[in-house]
């Protein structure tokens, strides 16, 4: 296919037809506003930010502006013009190379919007329907009773177990072990059940986007990397962007990535993936701003497609998910905010548009502890200034001080009735802690707790022999936790060898000084903490639920976490 980058929109539509709509986004009007040449700058761009605004953005990143640590690059566009771009920190600590505006980063899940738009274009071309059964294109997936649609893959409502979690349980070491698309497809097609009926819930699943990449290849005859290059990156002049389908490929300007080393300093932390769709896009802040500008400068023929990309999916009951085509649609401080984050190994990324103000920000980092979402919004707050509503401050009644007996009534181990996650509540002095976080009481039976997604309201509801803890996180389903019975005094009955056909892996459960320990050649030995009768927790968020046969003997268990439910292990004779 020939791509006439500088042709007019009308000429491209005549030449290429209305179907490959994003090719029209390379029209002269777009290039006049946000050209690749304009995006290729030195340390700081020609800018319309005031001196105070530039200083304000720099202050947001000030703690990263050093020569002995990794850091971030930031790019800011306003009304389709690049207004600021700069690097802070080091791209490569071994070679003492600084991060600059053209430094190339692995942007992890920021990849998803490109994958989803590629599939949406194929639907516009008539190559597929978003409401097709996924097995039409990937027949090797098992039958799960209810069909999964292509659209549900895009919206994280498919119910498919997450590939990264499955691979970890199967023994892959992150980030050092090479993971290929074949590895992902082999483990995904072995899964005999879903987390939930398709469309009933929203649970983030990287698996869906790997399958979308496979669908692109099988319907277009091109790999996702080739398709995206032809339809997106080439026409838009995103010369430093590609889907990285070969982990050994040399990429000029690529940053290394790092995570903090225990005891101080840094260690290299770079993903080794030969799988993409859910991840593995390499890009720069400048290129990503070019891409984000397409959503604000789309010609008439592409408006509906890009509007659909920025429209929330819905569950079977009509509940919106606040997630579009690889884009999060959650307001920030009362304004529309559309973007996505990414996290793989030591790389972190966050891109976000504020379409009502024509502002877009891209922050790409090579430090695992960078927190690019807060940095991006800090920079956006500087640029938006008084246009950004002030943060809402909740009026709070004075904190209730429960009696000792009321505090003790909360103490116990609780398990989520759906995802099987564990909350341990304990009383420490005058405080009550839930998984280490302090509860702030409104009454003896109601409290709030702060977390990464904001504060949640919790209520304690005793009912006969059952005590229920209800949690109401903002924007998420109500979570119901039931207090668990005391664990058995001995772990001996759980000892044995257990095999999972779904993961093709065997765990040995052994007893060490009265504690149950999971042993695996690559995962090492991991102590399991009792979480009620026939339930144990492992690490940060994994629950093992044991089943017994008719004679009361332990016959197996399931592995459960936030993105994987019910993976089966059976006891070997």
Coordinates of C-alpha atoms in Angstrom, one line a residue:
X1 CA 0.0 0.0 0.0
X2 CA 1.3 3.5 -0.9
X3 CA 0.8 6.1 1.8
X4 CA 0.8 9.7 0.6
X5 CA 1.6 11.5 3.9
X6 CA 1.2 15.1 2.7
X7 CA -1.9 14.5 0.6
X8 CA -5.1 16.2 1.5
X9 CA -7.8 14.3 3.5
X10 CA -10.1 14.3 0.5
X11 CA -7.5 12.8 -1.8
X12 CA -6.6 10.1 0.7
X13 CA -10.2 9.2 1.1
X14 CA -10.6 8.9 -2.7
X15 CA -7.4 7.0 -3.1
X16 CA -7.7 4.6 -0.1
X17 CA -11.4 4.4 0.4
X18 CA -13.3 5.3 3.6
X19 CA -12.4 2.1 5.5
X20 CA -8.7 2.6 6.5
X21 CA -9.8 5.8 8.3
X22 CA -6.7 6.5 10.4
X23 CA -4.6 7.0 7.3
X24 CA -6.6 10.1 6.7
X25 CA -5.2 11.5 9.9
X26 CA -2.0 12.3 8.1
X27 CA -3.7 15.2 6.2
X28 CA -1.9 18.5 5.8
X29 CA -4.0 20.1 8.5
X30 CA -2.7 17.7 11.1
X31 CA 0.9 18.1 9.9
X32 CA 0.6 21.9 10.1
X33 CA -0.4 21.7 13.7
X34 CA 1.7 18.9 15.1
X35 CA 4.4 17.8 12.6
X36 CA 7.1 15.2 13.2
X37 CA 9.7 17.9 12.6
X38 CA 8.3 20.1 15.3
X39 CA 8.4 17.2 17.7
X40 CA 12.1 16.5 17.2
X41 CA 13.7 18.9 19.6
X42 CA 16.7 19.2 21.8
X43 CA 16.6 19.4 25.5
X44 CA 13.7 21.9 25.6
X45 CA 11.3 22.8 22.7
X46 CA 10.2 26.1 21.4
X47 CA 7.4 26.7 23.9
X48 CA 4.4 28.8 24.6
X49 CA 4.6 28.1 28.3
X50 CA 5.4 31.0 30.4
X51 CA 8.6 31.1 32.4
X52 CA 6.6 30.4 35.5
X53 CA 4.9 27.4 33.9
X54 CA 8.2 25.9 32.7
X55 CA 9.5 26.3 36.2
X56 CA 6.4 24.7 37.6
X57 CA 6.7 21.7 35.4
X58 CA 10.4 21.3 36.2
X59 CA 9.5 21.5 39.9
X60 CA 7.2 18.5 39.5
X61 CA 10.2 16.4 38.2
X62 CA 12.9 18.1 40.3
X63 CA 13.5 15.0 42.4
X64 CA 14.4 13.1 39.2
X65 CA 16.7 15.7 37.8
X66 CA 20.0 14.0 38.8
X67 CA 22.9 12.1 37.2
X68 CA 23.0 9.0 39.4
X69 CA 19.5 7.6 39.0
X70 CA 17.0 6.8 36.2
X71 CA 14.1 9.2 35.6
X72 CA 11.5 10.3 33.1
X73 CA 10.8 12.2 30.0
X74 CA 7.8 14.5 29.7
X75 CA 6.0 16.0 26.7
X76 CA 3.2 18.5 26.8
X77 CA 1.0 19.6 23.9
X78 CA -1.7 22.3 24.0
X79 CA -4.2 23.0 21.2
X80 CA -2.2 20.6 18.9
X81 CA 1.1 22.3 19.5
X82 CA 4.1 20.9 21.4
X83 CA 4.7 23.4 24.2
X84 CA 7.3 21.6 26.3
X85 CA 9.4 18.5 26.3
X86 CA 12.3 17.6 28.5
X87 CA 14.2 14.7 30.1
X88 CA 15.1 14.2 33.8
X89 CA 17.6 11.6 35.1
X90 CA 19.6 9.0 33.3
X91 CA 18.7 6.8 30.3
X92 CA 21.6 4.4 31.0
X93 CA 23.4 4.4 34.3
X94 CA 26.2 2.1 33.0
X95 CA 27.1 4.4 30.1
X96 CA 26.1 7.7 31.9
X97 CA 23.6 8.7 29.2
X98 CA 21.0 11.2 30.1
X99 CA 17.3 11.0 29.2
X100 CA 16.3 13.4 26.5
X101 CA 13.1 14.2 24.6
X102 CA 13.9 11.6 22.0
X103 CA 14.7 8.8 24.4
X104 CA 12.9 5.6 23.5
X105 CA 10.9 3.7 26.2
X106 CA 9.0 0.5 26.5
X107 CA 5.5 1.9 27.3
X108 CA 3.9 -1.3 28.5
X109 CA 0.0 -1.1 28.6
X110 CA -0.1 2.2 26.7
X111 CA 0.2 -0.3 23.8
X112 CA -3.4 -1.4 24.2
X113 CA -5.0 1.6 22.5
X114 CA -3.0 0.9 19.3
X115 CA -4.0 -2.8 19.4
X116 CA -7.7 -1.9 19.9
X117 CA -7.7 0.7 17.2
X118 CA -6.1 -1.8 14.8
X119 CA -9.0 -4.2 15.4
X120 CA -11.6 -1.4 15.1
X121 CA -10.1 -0.5 11.7
X122 CA -10.4 -4.1 10.6
X123 CA -14.0 -4.0 11.7
X124 CA -14.6 -0.8 9.6
X125 CA -13.0 -2.6 6.6
X126 CA -15.5 -5.5 7.0
X127 CA -12.7 -8.0 7.9
X128 CA -14.5 -8.8 11.2
X129 CA -17.2 -7.7 13.5
X130 CA -16.6 -6.6 17.1
X131 CA -19.5 -8.7 18.1
X132 CA -18.1 -11.9 16.6
X133 CA -17.3 -14.9 18.8
X134 CA -13.6 -14.8 19.4
X135 CA -13.4 -18.5 18.5
X136 CA -14.2 -17.6 14.9
X137 CA -10.6 -16.4 14.7
X138 CA -9.0 -18.4 17.5
X139 CA -10.7 -21.8 17.4
X140 CA -8.1 -23.3 19.7
X141 CA -9.7 -21.5 22.6
X142 CA -11.8 -23.9 24.7
X143 CA -15.6 -23.7 24.7
X144 CA -16.7 -21.9 27.9
X145 CA -20.4 -22.2 27.6
X146 CA -21.0 -18.5 26.8
X147 CA -19.2 -17.0 23.8
X148 CA -16.6 -14.3 24.2
X149 CA -16.9 -11.4 21.7
X150 CA -14.0 -9.4 20.2
X151 CA -15.5 -6.3 21.8
X152 CA -15.3 -7.9 25.3
X153 CA -11.6 -8.5 24.7
X154 CA -11.2 -4.8 24.1
X155 CA -13.2 -3.8 27.2
X156 CA -11.7 -6.3 29.7
X157 CA -15.1 -8.0 30.2
X158 CA -14.2 -11.3 28.6
X159 CA -13.6 -13.2 31.9
X160 CA -10.3 -14.6 30.6
X161 CA -7.7 -15.2 33.2
X162 CA -4.7 -12.8 33.0
X163 CA -1.7 -14.2 31.1
X164 CA 1.0 -12.7 33.3
X165 CA -0.4 -14.1 36.5
X166 CA -0.9 -17.6 34.9
X167 CA 2.7 -17.6 33.7
X168 CA 4.0 -16.6 37.1
X169 CA 2.1 -19.5 38.7
X170 CA 3.5 -21.8 36.0
X171 CA 7.1 -20.9 37.0
X172 CA 8.1 -18.0 34.8
X173 CA 10.5 -15.6 36.5
X174 CA 9.8 -11.9 35.8
X175 CA 11.4 -10.0 34.2
X176 CA 14.3 -12.3 33.3
X177 CA 12.6 -15.2 31.5
X178 CA 11.8 -14.8 27.8
X179 CA 8.1 -14.9 27.2
X180 CA 6.9 -15.5 23.6
X181 CA 3.5 -15.2 22.0
X182 CA 3.6 -19.0 21.7
X183 CA 4.1 -19.3 25.5
X184 CA 1.1 -17.1 26.1
X185 CA -1.1 -19.0 23.6
X186 CA -0.2 -22.4 25.0
X187 CA -1.1 -21.5 28.6
X188 CA -4.2 -19.5 27.7
X189 CA -5.7 -22.3 25.6
X190 CA -5.2 -24.8 28.5
X191 CA -7.5 -22.8 30.7
X192 CA -10.7 -24.8 31.3
X193 CA -12.8 -22.0 33.0
X194 CA -13.2 -18.3 33.0
X195 CA -13.2 -15.9 35.9
X196 CA -16.8 -15.0 35.2
X197 CA -19.5 -15.2 32.5
X198 CA -18.4 -12.8 29.7
X199 CA -19.9 -9.4 30.2
X200 CA -20.8 -9.8 33.8
X201 CA -17.8 -8.0 35.3
X202 CA -14.9 -5.8 34.4
X203 CA -11.5 -7.4 35.4
X204 CA -8.4 -6.2 33.6
X205 CA -7.0 -8.9 31.4
X206 CA -3.8 -8.7 29.4
X207 CA -4.8 -12.0 27.7
X208 CA -7.5 -10.3 25.7
X209 CA -5.1 -7.9 24.0
X210 CA -2.6 -10.6 23.1
X211 CA -5.6 -12.4 21.5
X212 CA -6.5 -9.2 19.7
X213 CA -3.0 -9.1 18.2
X214 CA -3.5 -12.6 17.0
X215 CA -6.8 -11.7 15.4
X216 CA -5.1 -8.8 13.6
X217 CA -2.6 -11.2 12.0
X218 CA -5.2 -13.8 11.1
X219 CA -7.7 -11.3 9.5
X220 CA -5.3 -8.9 7.8
X221 CA -2.5 -11.2 6.8
X222 CA 0.0 -8.8 8.6
X223 CA 1.4 -9.0 12.0
X224 CA 0.2 -6.3 14.4
X225 CA 3.7 -4.7 14.1
X226 CA 3.4 -4.5 10.3
X227 CA -0.2 -3.4 10.4
X228 CA 0.4 -0.6 12.9
X229 CA 3.4 0.5 11.0
X230 CA 1.5 0.8 7.8
X231 CA -1.7 2.4 9.2
X232 CA -0.5 4.4 12.2
X233 CA 3.2 5.0 12.7
X234 CA 4.4 5.6 9.2
X235 CA 1.5 7.9 8.1
X236 CA 1.7 9.9 11.3
X237 CA 5.4 10.3 11.2
X238 CA 5.9 8.4 14.4
X239 CA 9.4 7.4 13.4
X240 CA 10.6 6.3 16.8
X241 CA 7.6 4.0 17.5
X242 CA 7.2 0.3 16.8
X243 CA 5.8 -2.9 18.3
X244 CA 8.8 -4.7 19.6
X245 CA 8.3 -8.3 18.5
X246 CA 12.0 -9.4 18.9
X247 CA 13.5 -8.8 22.4
X248 CA 17.0 -8.9 20.9
X249 CA 16.4 -6.1 18.4
X250 CA 18.7 -3.1 18.7
X251 CA 16.8 0.1 19.1
X252 CA 18.8 3.4 18.8
X253 CA 18.1 5.7 21.7
X254 CA 16.5 3.0 23.8
X255 CA 16.6 3.5 27.6
X256 CA 17.5 0.9 30.0
X257 CA 15.2 0.3 33.0
X258 CA 15.8 -0.1 36.7
X259 CA 14.2 -0.9 40.0
X260 CA 15.5 0.0 43.5
X261 CA 17.8 -2.5 45.0
X262 CA 17.2 -3.5 48.6
X263 CA 19.7 -1.6 50.7
X264 CA 20.2 1.2 48.2
X265 CA 21.1 1.8 44.6
X266 CA 19.5 0.3 41.5
X267 CA 19.4 -3.0 39.6
X268 CA 18.6 -3.5 35.9
X269 CA 15.0 -4.5 35.3
X270 CA 14.1 -4.9 31.6
X271 CA 11.3 -7.1 30.3
X272 CA 12.2 -9.9 27.8
X273 CA 9.0 -10.2 25.7
X274 CA 8.5 -11.6 22.2
X275 CA 4.7 -11.1 22.7
X276 CA 2.8 -7.9 22.0
X277 CA -0.6 -6.4 21.8
X278 CA -1.1 -6.1 25.5
X279 CA 2.4 -4.5 25.8
X280 CA 5.7 -4.1 23.9
X281 CA 5.2 -0.8 22.2
X282 CA 8.4 1.3 22.1
X283 CA 7.9 5.0 21.7
X284 CA 8.9 8.6 22.7
X285 CA 6.9 11.4 24.3
X286 CA 6.9 13.3 21.1
X287 CA 5.5 10.4 19.0
X288 CA 2.8 9.7 21.6
X289 CA 1.7 13.3 21.5
X290 CA 1.4 13.0 17.7
X291 CA -0.9 10.0 18.3
X292 CA -3.0 11.7 20.9
X293 CA -3.5 14.7 18.6
X294 CA -5.3 12.5 16.1
X295 CA -8.2 12.2 18.5
X296 CA -8.7 16.0 18.5
X297 CA -8.0 16.6 14.8
X298 CA -9.8 13.7 13.1
X299 CA -11.3 14.3 9.7
X300 CA -15.0 13.8 9.3
X301 CA -14.7 10.2 8.1
X302 CA -12.9 9.1 11.3
X303 CA -15.0 11.0 13.9
X304 CA -17.3 8.1 14.7
X305 CA -14.5 5.6 15.0
X306 CA -12.6 7.7 17.4
X307 CA -15.7 8.6 19.3
X308 CA -16.4 4.9 19.8
X309 CA -12.8 4.4 21.0
X310 CA -13.5 7.0 23.7
X311 CA -16.9 5.5 24.8
X312 CA -17.2 3.3 27.8
X313 CA -18.0 -0.3 27.5
X314 CA -20.9 -1.6 29.4
X315 CA -21.6 -4.8 31.4
X316 CA -24.5 -7.2 30.7
X317 CA -26.5 -5.2 33.3
X318 CA -25.8 -1.9 31.6
X319 CA -23.2 -0.7 34.1
X320 CA -20.5 1.4 32.4
X321 CA -16.9 0.2 32.8
X322 CA -15.2 3.6 32.2
X323 CA -12.9 1.9 29.7
X324 CA -13.0 2.3 25.9
X325 CA -10.7 0.9 23.3
X326 CA -7.6 0.6 25.4
X327 CA -8.4 3.9 27.0
X328 CA -9.4 4.8 30.6
X329 CA -12.2 7.3 30.8
X330 CA -12.2 8.3 34.5
X331 CA -12.7 12.0 35.3
X332 CA -9.9 13.9 37.2
X333 CA -10.8 16.7 39.5
X334 CA -14.1 17.2 37.7
X335 CA -12.7 17.3 34.1
X336 CA -12.7 14.7 31.4
X337 CA -9.4 12.7 31.3
X338 CA -8.7 10.1 28.7
X339 CA -5.5 8.0 28.7
X340 CA -3.8 5.0 30.0
X341 CA -0.9 3.9 32.1
X342 CA 1.7 1.2 31.7
X343 CA 4.0 -0.9 33.9
X344 CA 6.5 -3.6 33.0
X345 CA 9.6 -4.5 34.9
X346 CA 11.3 -1.1 35.6
X347 CA 9.4 0.8 32.9
X348 CA 6.5 3.1 33.8
X349 CA 4.4 5.2 31.5
X350 CA 1.3 7.4 31.6
X351 CA -0.4 9.4 28.8
X352 CA -3.5 11.5 29.2
X353 CA -5.6 14.0 27.3
X354 CA -7.9 16.6 28.7
X355 CA -10.0 17.2 25.6
X356 CA -12.1 20.0 26.9
X357 CA -8.9 22.1 27.3
X358 CA -6.9 20.8 24.4
X359 CA -4.1 19.7 26.7
X360 CA -2.2 16.3 26.4
X361 CA 0.7 15.0 28.6
X362 CA 3.0 12.0 28.1
X363 CA 5.4 10.9 30.8
X364 CA 7.7 7.9 30.2
X365 CA 10.0 6.6 32.9
X366 CA 12.7 4.0 33.4
X367 CA 12.4 3.8 37.2
X368 CA 10.0 1.3 38.7
X369 CA 9.2 3.8 41.6
X370 CA 8.7 6.8 39.4
X371 CA 4.9 7.2 39.6
X372 CA 4.2 8.7 36.2
X373 CA 0.5 9.2 36.7
X374 CA 1.1 11.6 39.5
X375 CA 3.9 13.3 37.6
X376 CA 1.7 13.7 34.5
X377 CA -1.2 15.2 36.4
X378 CA 1.2 17.4 38.3
X379 CA 2.5 18.8 35.0
X380 CA -1.1 19.1 33.7
X381 CA -2.1 21.0 36.8
X382 CA 0.7 23.5 36.1
X383 CA -0.4 24.0 32.4
X384 CA -4.2 24.1 33.2
X385 CA -3.7 26.5 36.1
X386 CA -6.9 28.2 37.2
X387 CA -8.9 26.3 34.5
X388 CA -8.6 23.1 36.7
X389 CA -11.1 22.9 39.4
X390 CA -9.7 22.8 42.9
X391 CA -9.5 19.4 44.6
X392 CA -12.7 18.6 46.4
X393 CA -12.3 18.3 50.1
X394 CA -14.8 16.0 51.8
X395 CA -16.4 17.4 54.9
X396 CA -15.8 14.8 57.6
X397 CA -17.5 14.5 60.9
X398 CA -15.2 14.1 63.9
X399 CA -13.8 10.6 64.0
X400 CA -15.8 8.2 66.2
X401 CA -13.8 6.5 68.9
X402 CA -15.2 2.9 69.3
X403 CA -15.0 1.1 72.6
X404 CA -12.5 -1.7 73.1
X405 CA -15.3 -4.2 72.6
X406 CA -16.4 -2.6 69.4
X407 CA -12.9 -2.6 68.1
X408 CA -12.5 -6.3 68.9
X409 CA -15.8 -7.1 67.1
X410 CA -14.0 -6.2 63.8
X411 CA -11.0 -8.5 64.4
X412 CA -10.7 -11.5 62.2
X413 CA -9.8 -12.9 58.8
X414 CA -12.3 -12.2 56.0
X415 CA -12.5 -13.6 52.5
X416 CA -14.1 -12.0 49.4
X417 CA -17.0 -14.1 48.2
X418 CA -16.1 -13.5 44.5
X419 CA -12.4 -12.9 44.0
X420 CA -11.4 -14.8 47.2
X421 CA -9.0 -12.1 48.3
X422 CA -8.2 -11.8 52.0
X423 CA -8.5 -9.0 54.5
X424 CA -7.0 -9.4 57.9
X425 CA -8.3 -7.1 60.6
X426 CA -6.4 -6.7 63.9
X427 CA -6.6 -4.3 66.8
X428 CA -3.4 -2.5 67.8
X429 CA -3.7 -0.2 70.8
X430 CA -6.5 2.2 70.1
X431 CA -6.4 1.5 66.3
X432 CA -7.9 -1.1 64.1
X433 CA -5.8 -2.1 61.0
X434 CA -7.1 -3.8 57.9
X435 CA -4.2 -5.3 55.9
X436 CA -2.1 -2.7 57.6
X437 CA -4.2 0.3 56.8
X438 CA -5.8 2.2 59.6
X439 CA -9.6 2.3 59.8
X440 CA -11.2 5.7 60.5
X441 CA -14.5 5.1 62.3
X442 CA -17.8 6.9 61.7
X443 CA -19.6 4.6 64.1
X444 CA -19.0 1.3 65.8
X445 CA -19.9 -0.6 62.6
X446 CA -18.9 1.8 59.9
X447 CA -15.4 3.0 58.8
X448 CA -13.4 4.3 55.9
X449 CA -9.9 3.2 54.7
X450 CA -7.6 4.9 52.2
X451 CA -6.0 2.9 49.4
X452 CA -4.4 3.4 46.0
X453 CA -7.9 3.8 44.3
X454 CA -9.0 6.3 46.9
X455 CA -11.0 5.8 50.1
X456 CA -13.4 2.9 50.6
X457 CA -16.3 2.7 52.9
X458 CA -16.6 -0.4 55.1
X459 CA -19.4 -1.7 57.2
X460 CA -19.5 -4.6 59.6
X461 CA -22.7 -6.6 59.6
X462 CA -23.1 -9.5 62.1
X463 CA -25.9 -11.9 61.2
X464 CA -26.2 -15.0 63.3
X465 CA -23.1 -17.2 63.0
X466 CA -21.8 -15.1 60.0
X467 CA -20.1 -11.8 60.2
X468 CA -19.8 -9.9 56.9
X469 CA -17.6 -7.1 56.0
X470 CA -18.9 -5.0 53.1
X471 CA -16.5 -2.8 51.2
X472 CA -17.7 -0.1 48.8
X473 CA -14.7 1.1 46.7
X474 CA -15.4 4.1 44.5
X475 CA -16.4 3.1 41.0
X476 CA -16.1 -0.6 41.7
X477 CA -18.5 -3.4 42.6
X478 CA -19.4 -3.8 46.2
X479 CA -17.2 -6.4 47.7
X480 CA -18.5 -8.8 50.4
X481 CA -16.1 -10.4 52.7
X482 CA -17.2 -13.2 55.1
X483 CA -15.3 -13.8 58.4
X484 CA -13.5 -17.2 58.2
X485 CA -13.5 -20.0 60.8
X486 CA -10.3 -20.6 62.7
X487 CA -7.7 -22.6 60.8
X488 CA -6.9 -26.2 61.7
X489 CA -4.3 -26.5 64.4
X490 CA -2.1 -28.7 62.1
X491 CA -1.1 -28.3 58.5
X492 CA -0.2 -32.0 58.0
X493 CA -3.3 -32.8 56.0
X494 CA -2.3 -30.3 53.3
X495 CA 1.1 -31.8 52.7
X496 CA 1.6 -33.5 49.4
X497 CA 2.3 -33.1 45.6
X498 CA -0.2 -31.2 43.6
X499 CA -0.4 -30.9 39.8
X500 CA -2.2 -28.3 37.6
X501 CA -3.0 -29.4 34.0
X502 CA -4.1 -25.8 33.3
X503 CA -0.6 -24.5 34.1
X504 CA 1.4 -27.7 33.4
X505 CA 3.2 -27.3 36.7
X506 CA 3.6 -29.2 40.0
X507 CA 3.8 -27.7 43.5
X508 CA 5.1 -29.6 46.5
X509 CA 3.5 -28.5 49.8
X510 CA 5.7 -29.3 52.7
X511 CA 5.7 -28.7 56.4
X512 CA 8.4 -26.5 57.9
X513 CA 8.4 -25.9 61.7
X514 CA 4.6 -26.2 61.8
X515 CA 4.0 -24.0 58.8
X516 CA 2.8 -24.9 55.3
X517 CA 5.3 -24.1 52.6
X518 CA 4.9 -24.2 48.8
X519 CA 8.0 -25.4 47.0
X520 CA 8.8 -25.2 43.3
X521 CA 12.2 -25.4 41.5
X522 CA 12.0 -21.9 40.0
X523 CA 9.6 -20.2 42.4
X524 CA 11.5 -21.3 45.4
X525 CA 9.9 -21.9 48.8
X526 CA 7.0 -19.7 49.9
X527 CA 5.4 -19.8 53.3
X528 CA 1.6 -19.9 53.1
X529 CA -0.4 -18.0 55.8
X530 CA -3.5 -19.6 57.2
X531 CA -6.6 -17.6 56.1
X532 CA -9.4 -19.7 57.7
X533 CA -10.3 -23.3 57.5
X534 CA -8.9 -24.8 54.3
X535 CA -7.7 -21.5 53.0
X536 CA -4.2 -20.0 52.8
X537 CA -2.8 -16.8 51.4
X538 CA 0.5 -16.5 49.5
X539 CA 2.5 -13.4 48.9
X540 CA 0.6 -10.2 48.1
X541 CA -2.9 -11.2 47.1
X542 CA -3.0 -14.9 46.2
X543 CA -5.4 -17.2 47.9
X544 CA -5.3 -21.0 47.9
X545 CA -8.6 -22.7 48.6
X546 CA -8.4 -26.4 49.4
X547 CA -11.1 -29.0 48.5
X548 CA -11.8 -32.3 50.3
X549 CA -13.2 -35.5 49.1
X550 CA -16.1 -37.4 50.6
X551 CA -13.9 -38.9 53.2
X552 CA -12.7 -35.5 54.3
X553 CA -9.2 -35.9 52.8
X554 CA -7.6 -32.9 51.0
X555 CA -8.0 -33.6 47.2
X556 CA -6.7 -30.4 45.7
X557 CA -6.9 -26.6 45.7
X558 CA -7.5 -23.6 43.5
X559 CA -5.4 -20.6 43.0
X560 CA -7.1 -17.2 43.1
X561 CA -6.1 -13.6 42.9
X562 CA -7.4 -10.2 41.6
X563 CA -7.1 -11.4 37.9
X564 CA -7.2 -15.2 38.1
X565 CA -9.9 -17.3 39.7
X566 CA -10.2 -21.0 40.3
X567 CA -7.0 -22.4 38.6
X568 CA -7.2 -26.1 39.6
X569 CA -4.5 -28.2 41.2
X570 CA -5.2 -31.9 41.9
X571 CA -3.4 -34.0 44.5
X572 CA -1.2 -36.7 43.1
X573 CA -1.5 -40.2 44.5

